[in-house]
Coordinates of C-alpha atoms in Angstrom, one line a residue:
X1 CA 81.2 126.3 -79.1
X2 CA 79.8 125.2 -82.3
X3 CA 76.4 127.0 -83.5
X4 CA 73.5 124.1 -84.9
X5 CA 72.5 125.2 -88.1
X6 CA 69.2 127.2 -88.4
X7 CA 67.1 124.7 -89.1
X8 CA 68.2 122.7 -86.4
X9 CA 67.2 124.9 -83.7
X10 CA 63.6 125.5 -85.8
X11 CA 63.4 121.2 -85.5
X12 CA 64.7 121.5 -81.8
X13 CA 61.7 124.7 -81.2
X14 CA 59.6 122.4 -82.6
X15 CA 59.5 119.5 -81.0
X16 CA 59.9 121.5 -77.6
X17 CA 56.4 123.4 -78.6
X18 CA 55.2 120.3 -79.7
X19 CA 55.8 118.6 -75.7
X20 CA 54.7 121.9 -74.1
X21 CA 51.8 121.6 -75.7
X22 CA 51.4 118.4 -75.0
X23 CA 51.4 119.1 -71.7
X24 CA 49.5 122.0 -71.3
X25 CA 46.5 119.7 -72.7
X26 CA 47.2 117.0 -70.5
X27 CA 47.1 119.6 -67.6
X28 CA 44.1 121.8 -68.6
X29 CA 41.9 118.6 -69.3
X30 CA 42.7 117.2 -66.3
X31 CA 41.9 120.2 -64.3
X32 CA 38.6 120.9 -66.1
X33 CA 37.6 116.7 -65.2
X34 CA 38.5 117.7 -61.8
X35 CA 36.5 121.2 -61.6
X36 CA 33.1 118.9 -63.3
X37 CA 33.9 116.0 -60.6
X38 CA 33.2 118.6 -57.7
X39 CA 30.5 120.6 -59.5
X40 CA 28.5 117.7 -60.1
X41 CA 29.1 116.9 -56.1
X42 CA 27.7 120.4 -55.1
X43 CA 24.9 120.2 -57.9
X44 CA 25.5 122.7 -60.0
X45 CA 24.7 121.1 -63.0
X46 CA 25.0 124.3 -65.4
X47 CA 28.8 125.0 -64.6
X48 CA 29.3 121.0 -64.9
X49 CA 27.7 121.3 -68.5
X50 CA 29.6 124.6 -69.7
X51 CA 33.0 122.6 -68.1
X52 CA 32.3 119.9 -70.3
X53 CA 31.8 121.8 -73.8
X54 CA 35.6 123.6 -73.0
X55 CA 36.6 119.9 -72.8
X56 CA 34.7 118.8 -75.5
X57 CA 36.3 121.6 -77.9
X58 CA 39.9 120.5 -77.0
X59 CA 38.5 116.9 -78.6
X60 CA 37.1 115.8 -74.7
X61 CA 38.6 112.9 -73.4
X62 CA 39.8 111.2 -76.2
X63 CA 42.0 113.8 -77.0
X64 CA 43.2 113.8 -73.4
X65 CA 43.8 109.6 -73.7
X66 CA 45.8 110.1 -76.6
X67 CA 48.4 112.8 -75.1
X68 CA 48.6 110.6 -71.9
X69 CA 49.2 107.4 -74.0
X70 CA 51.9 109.5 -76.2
X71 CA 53.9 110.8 -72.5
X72 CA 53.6 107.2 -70.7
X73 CA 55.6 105.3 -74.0
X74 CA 57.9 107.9 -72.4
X75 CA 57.2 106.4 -68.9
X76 CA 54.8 104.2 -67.7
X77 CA 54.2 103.9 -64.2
X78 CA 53.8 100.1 -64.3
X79 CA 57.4 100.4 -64.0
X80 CA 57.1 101.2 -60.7
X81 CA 54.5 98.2 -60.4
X82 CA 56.8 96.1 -61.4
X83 CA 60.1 97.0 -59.4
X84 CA 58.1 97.1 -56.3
X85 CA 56.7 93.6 -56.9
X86 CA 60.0 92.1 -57.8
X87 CA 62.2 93.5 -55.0
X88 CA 59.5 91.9 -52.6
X89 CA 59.7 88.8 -54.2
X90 CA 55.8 89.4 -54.6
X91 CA 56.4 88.0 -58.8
X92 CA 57.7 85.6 -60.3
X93 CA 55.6 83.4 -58.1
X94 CA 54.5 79.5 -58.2
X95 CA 50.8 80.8 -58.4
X96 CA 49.2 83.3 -61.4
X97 CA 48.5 86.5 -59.4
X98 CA 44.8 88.3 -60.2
X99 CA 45.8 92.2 -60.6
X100 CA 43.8 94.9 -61.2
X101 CA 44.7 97.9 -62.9
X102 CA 42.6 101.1 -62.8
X103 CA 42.8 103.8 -64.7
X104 CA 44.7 101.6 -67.6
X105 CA 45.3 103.4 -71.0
X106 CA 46.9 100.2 -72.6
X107 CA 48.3 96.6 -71.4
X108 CA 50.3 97.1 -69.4
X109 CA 51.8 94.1 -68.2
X110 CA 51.2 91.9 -71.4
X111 CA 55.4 91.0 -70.5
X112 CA 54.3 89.0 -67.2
X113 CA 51.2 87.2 -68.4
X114 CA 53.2 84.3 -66.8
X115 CA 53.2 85.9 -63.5
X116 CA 49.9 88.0 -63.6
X117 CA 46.5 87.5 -64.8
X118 CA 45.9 91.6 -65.1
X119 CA 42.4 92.9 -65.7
X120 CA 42.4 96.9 -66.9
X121 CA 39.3 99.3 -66.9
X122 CA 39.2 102.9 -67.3
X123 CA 36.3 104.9 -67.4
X124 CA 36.7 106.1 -71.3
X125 CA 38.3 103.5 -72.7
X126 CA 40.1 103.7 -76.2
X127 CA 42.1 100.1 -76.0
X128 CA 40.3 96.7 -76.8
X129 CA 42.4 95.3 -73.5
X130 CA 41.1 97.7 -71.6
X131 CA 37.4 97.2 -69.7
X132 CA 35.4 100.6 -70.1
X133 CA 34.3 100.7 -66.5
X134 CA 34.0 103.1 -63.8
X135 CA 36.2 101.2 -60.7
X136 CA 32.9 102.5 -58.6
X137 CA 30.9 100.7 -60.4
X138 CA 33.3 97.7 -61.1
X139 CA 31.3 94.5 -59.4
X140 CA 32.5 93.8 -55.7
X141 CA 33.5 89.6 -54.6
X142 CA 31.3 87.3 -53.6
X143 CA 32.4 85.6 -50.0
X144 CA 30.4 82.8 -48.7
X145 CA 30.3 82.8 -45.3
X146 CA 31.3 86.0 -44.4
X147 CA 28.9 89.0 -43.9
X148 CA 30.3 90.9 -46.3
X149 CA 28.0 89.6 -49.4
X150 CA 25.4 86.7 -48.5
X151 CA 24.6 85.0 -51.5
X152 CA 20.8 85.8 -51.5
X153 CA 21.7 89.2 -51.7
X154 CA 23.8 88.6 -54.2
X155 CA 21.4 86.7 -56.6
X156 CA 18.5 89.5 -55.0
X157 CA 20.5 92.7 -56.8
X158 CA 22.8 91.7 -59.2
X159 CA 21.2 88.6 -61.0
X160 CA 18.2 90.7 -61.4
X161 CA 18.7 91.9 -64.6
X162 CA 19.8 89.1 -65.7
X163 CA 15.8 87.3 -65.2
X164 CA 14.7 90.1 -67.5
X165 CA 17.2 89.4 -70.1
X166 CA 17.8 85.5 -69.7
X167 CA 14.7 83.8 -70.6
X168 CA 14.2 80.5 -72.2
X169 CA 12.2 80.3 -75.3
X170 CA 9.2 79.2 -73.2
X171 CA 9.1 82.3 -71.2
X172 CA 10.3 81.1 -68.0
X173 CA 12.3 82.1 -65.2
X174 CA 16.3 81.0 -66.0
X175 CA 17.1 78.2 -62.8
X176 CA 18.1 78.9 -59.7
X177 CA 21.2 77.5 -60.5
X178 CA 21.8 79.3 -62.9
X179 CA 21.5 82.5 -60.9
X180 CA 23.6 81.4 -58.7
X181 CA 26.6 80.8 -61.2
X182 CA 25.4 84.1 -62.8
X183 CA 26.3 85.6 -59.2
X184 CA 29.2 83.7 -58.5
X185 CA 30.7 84.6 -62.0
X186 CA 29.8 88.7 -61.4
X187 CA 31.1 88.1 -57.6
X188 CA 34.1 85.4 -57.4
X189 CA 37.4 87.5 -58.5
X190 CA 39.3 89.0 -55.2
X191 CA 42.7 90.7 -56.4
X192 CA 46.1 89.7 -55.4
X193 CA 47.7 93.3 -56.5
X194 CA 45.4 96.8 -56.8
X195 CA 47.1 99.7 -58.8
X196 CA 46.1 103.2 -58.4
X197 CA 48.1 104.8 -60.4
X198 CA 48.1 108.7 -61.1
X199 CA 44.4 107.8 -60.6
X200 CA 43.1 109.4 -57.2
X201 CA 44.2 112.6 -58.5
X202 CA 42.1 112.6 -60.9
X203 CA 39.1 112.4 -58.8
X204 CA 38.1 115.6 -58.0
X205 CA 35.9 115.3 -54.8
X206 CA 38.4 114.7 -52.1
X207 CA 35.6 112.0 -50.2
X208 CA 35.4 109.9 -53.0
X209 CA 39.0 109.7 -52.9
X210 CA 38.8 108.5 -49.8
X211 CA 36.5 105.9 -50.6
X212 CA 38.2 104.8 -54.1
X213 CA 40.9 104.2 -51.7
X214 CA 38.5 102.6 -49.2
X215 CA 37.3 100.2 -52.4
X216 CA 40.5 98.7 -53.0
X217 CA 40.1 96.3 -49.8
X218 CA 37.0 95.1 -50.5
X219 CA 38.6 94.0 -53.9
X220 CA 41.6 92.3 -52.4
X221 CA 43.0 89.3 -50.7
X222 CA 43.9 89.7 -47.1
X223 CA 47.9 89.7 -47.7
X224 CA 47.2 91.0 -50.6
X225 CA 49.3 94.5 -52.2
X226 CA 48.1 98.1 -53.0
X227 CA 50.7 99.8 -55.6
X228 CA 49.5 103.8 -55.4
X229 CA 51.3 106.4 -57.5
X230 CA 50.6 109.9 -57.2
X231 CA 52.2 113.4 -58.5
X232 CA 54.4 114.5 -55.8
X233 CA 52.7 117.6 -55.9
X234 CA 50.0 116.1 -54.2
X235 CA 51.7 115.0 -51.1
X236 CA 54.4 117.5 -50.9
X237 CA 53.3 121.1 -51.9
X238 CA 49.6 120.4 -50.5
X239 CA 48.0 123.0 -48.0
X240 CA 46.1 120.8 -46.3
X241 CA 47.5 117.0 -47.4
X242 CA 50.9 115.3 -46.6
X243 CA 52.5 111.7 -47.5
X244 CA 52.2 111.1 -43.6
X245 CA 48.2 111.9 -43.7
X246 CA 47.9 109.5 -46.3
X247 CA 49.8 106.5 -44.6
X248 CA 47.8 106.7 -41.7
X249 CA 44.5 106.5 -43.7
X250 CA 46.0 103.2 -45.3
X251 CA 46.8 101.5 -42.2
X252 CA 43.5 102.9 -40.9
X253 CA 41.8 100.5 -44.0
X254 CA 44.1 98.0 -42.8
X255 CA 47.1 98.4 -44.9
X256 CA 50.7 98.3 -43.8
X257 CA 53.3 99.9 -45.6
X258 CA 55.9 98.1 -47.6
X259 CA 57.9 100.6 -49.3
X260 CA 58.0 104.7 -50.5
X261 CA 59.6 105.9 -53.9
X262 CA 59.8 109.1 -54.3
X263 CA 61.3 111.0 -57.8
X264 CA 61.1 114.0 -58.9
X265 CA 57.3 114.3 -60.2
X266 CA 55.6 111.4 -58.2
X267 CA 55.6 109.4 -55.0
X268 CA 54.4 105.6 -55.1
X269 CA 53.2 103.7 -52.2
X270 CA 53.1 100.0 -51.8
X271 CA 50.9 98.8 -49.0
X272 CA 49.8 94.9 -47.9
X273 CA 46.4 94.3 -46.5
X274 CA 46.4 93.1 -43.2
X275 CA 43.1 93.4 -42.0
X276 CA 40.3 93.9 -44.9
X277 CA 37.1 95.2 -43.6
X278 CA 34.3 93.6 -44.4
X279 CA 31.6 94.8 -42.2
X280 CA 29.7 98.0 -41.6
X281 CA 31.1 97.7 -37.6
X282 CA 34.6 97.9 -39.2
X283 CA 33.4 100.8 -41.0
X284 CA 32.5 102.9 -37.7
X285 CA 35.4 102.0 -36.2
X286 CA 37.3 103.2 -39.3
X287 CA 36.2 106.6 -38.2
X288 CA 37.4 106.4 -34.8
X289 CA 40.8 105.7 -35.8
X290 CA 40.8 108.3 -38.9
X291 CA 38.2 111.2 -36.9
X292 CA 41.7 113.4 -35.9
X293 CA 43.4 113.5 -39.7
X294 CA 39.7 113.5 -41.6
X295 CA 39.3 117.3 -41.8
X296 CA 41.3 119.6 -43.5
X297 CA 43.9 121.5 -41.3
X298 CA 46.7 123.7 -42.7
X299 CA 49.7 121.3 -42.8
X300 CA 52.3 124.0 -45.0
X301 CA 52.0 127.4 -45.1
X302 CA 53.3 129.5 -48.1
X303 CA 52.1 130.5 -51.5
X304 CA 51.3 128.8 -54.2
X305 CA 50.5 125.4 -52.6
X306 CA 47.7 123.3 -54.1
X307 CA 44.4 122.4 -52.0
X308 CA 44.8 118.5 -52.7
X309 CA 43.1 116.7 -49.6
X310 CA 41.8 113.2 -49.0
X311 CA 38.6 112.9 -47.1
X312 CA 36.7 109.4 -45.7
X313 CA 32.9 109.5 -46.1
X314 CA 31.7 106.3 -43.7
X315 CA 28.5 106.5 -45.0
X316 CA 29.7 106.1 -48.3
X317 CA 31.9 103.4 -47.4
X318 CA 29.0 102.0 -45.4
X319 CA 26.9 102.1 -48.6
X320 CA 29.3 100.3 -50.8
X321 CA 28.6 97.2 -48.5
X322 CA 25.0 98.0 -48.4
X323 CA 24.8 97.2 -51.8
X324 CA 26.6 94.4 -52.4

């Protein structure tokens, strides 16, 4: 067997350190964001803070952005997007396709701008393509005729700001008309494709993960598709959280599933909605068909299993409506 000279196997211990490192950032930084997600959920704002300088003196997020952008030129998980959009004959399609991509670290699908109109956010973005947004706080459709947003309530919350901002020289209200297209503009853009993508994980209150999840229909076109991706871990060496959990909370939304991947690190989903809900009446009876698998039950029993679980607040769901 030949023998690689000496300082080959110093190059080769190098660039192994250099991944492991990598790595272990990408890890720890991730965990800490989870550990402030659920302290700031329970209140405690000190351990939120003293979370937050460890962070900040690994270089905070920024420093975690670049190491994930570094891994995903490795593999990007629009990859997955992609095959599960072309084996369904979802793209190439006659029409251009609205997608929205949260969680984005780059463009990803710059290749099919002929297929898909993609819009990214992130909530620390470092990419000019890339909307620095919170997808909680990213702006919900406007639907005439339907009771999920009336117009007036539209123009009563969101255009708001915009009379304080938007005034003619005189110092007079902006038109009517112009709030309206002001709403319309902020409330018009349903989605033909959502992707969560290593994204829920990253949330670390298990209710909001629920209703990140719960979002996504209230963003999409009815026959509309859901592409989720999360670390198998999540699914499969859970306590208290299987894949099968989280298929029923999906059609529960009104999803039905379309396909399963699963590799050696992650598990991708992608669902169609059905039946979007669009009402707070829905949103009870969302608990009626989720109340058995909404509290956490031991699932699989050994050591060293993680505690990842996925919970549906319907009061926050109900609230998301509220305040459209």
């Amino acid at each position: 067997m030949l023998i690689p000279p000496s300082s080959s196997l110093q190059r080769l211990k190098n660039i192994m350190f250099r991944k492991e490192k990598k790595r272990s950032i990408i890890a720890y930084v991730h965990k800490q964001l989870q550990k402030i997600e659920q302290a700031k959920a329970s209140g405690n704002v000190e351990e939120a803070a003293t979370l937050q300088a460890n962070v900040k003196k690994l270089g905070g997020l920024a420093a975690y952005q670049h190491f994930s952008l570094k891994s995903e030129g490795k593999f990007n998980t629009s990859r997955i997007v992609l095959s599960f959009l072309t084996k369904h004959g979802i793209i190439p399609s006659q029409k251009l396709l609205k997608l929205l991509d949260v969680g984005a670290l780059a463009e990803n699908y710059a290749d099919q701008r002929q297929y898909l109109d993609a819009t990214a956010i992130d909530i620390h973005s470092n990419n000019p393509f890339v909307k620095e947004m919170d997808f909680f706080d990213f702006p919900l459709p406007f639907n005439k005729g339907n009771d999920f947003i009336q117009l007036s309530e539209a123009k009563e919350r969101v255009v708001r700001k915009a009379k304080n901002i938007n005034r003619d020289i005189d110092g007079d209200d902006v038109d009517d008309r112009d709030e309206e297209h002001e709403a319309r503009l902020l409330h018009s853009k349903y989605f033909d494709v959502v992707c969560l993508c290593l994204v829920v994980n990253f949330v670390g209150d298990a209710s909001k993960r629920g209703s990140m999840l719960f979002k996504t229909t209230l963003h999409m076109k009815e026959g509309g598709h859901l592409a989720l991706v999360l670390p198998l871990a999540c699914t499969e060496n859970s306590r208290y959280y299987n894949s099968h959990l989280l298929e029923d909370l999906c059609i529960a939304l009104g999803y039905s599933l379309v396909e399963k991947q699963q590799s050696a690190r992650l598990i991708s989903w992608l669902f169609r909605l059905n039946k979007p809900i669009r009402n707070k009446r829905q949103v009870s009876q969302l608990l009626d068909k989720y109340s058995s698998t909404n509290k956490k039950v031991v699932v699989r029993k050994g050591g060293k299993r993680n505690n990842f679980f996925i919970s549906v607040d319907i009061s926050l769901c109900s609230s998301m409506l509220a305040s459209t």
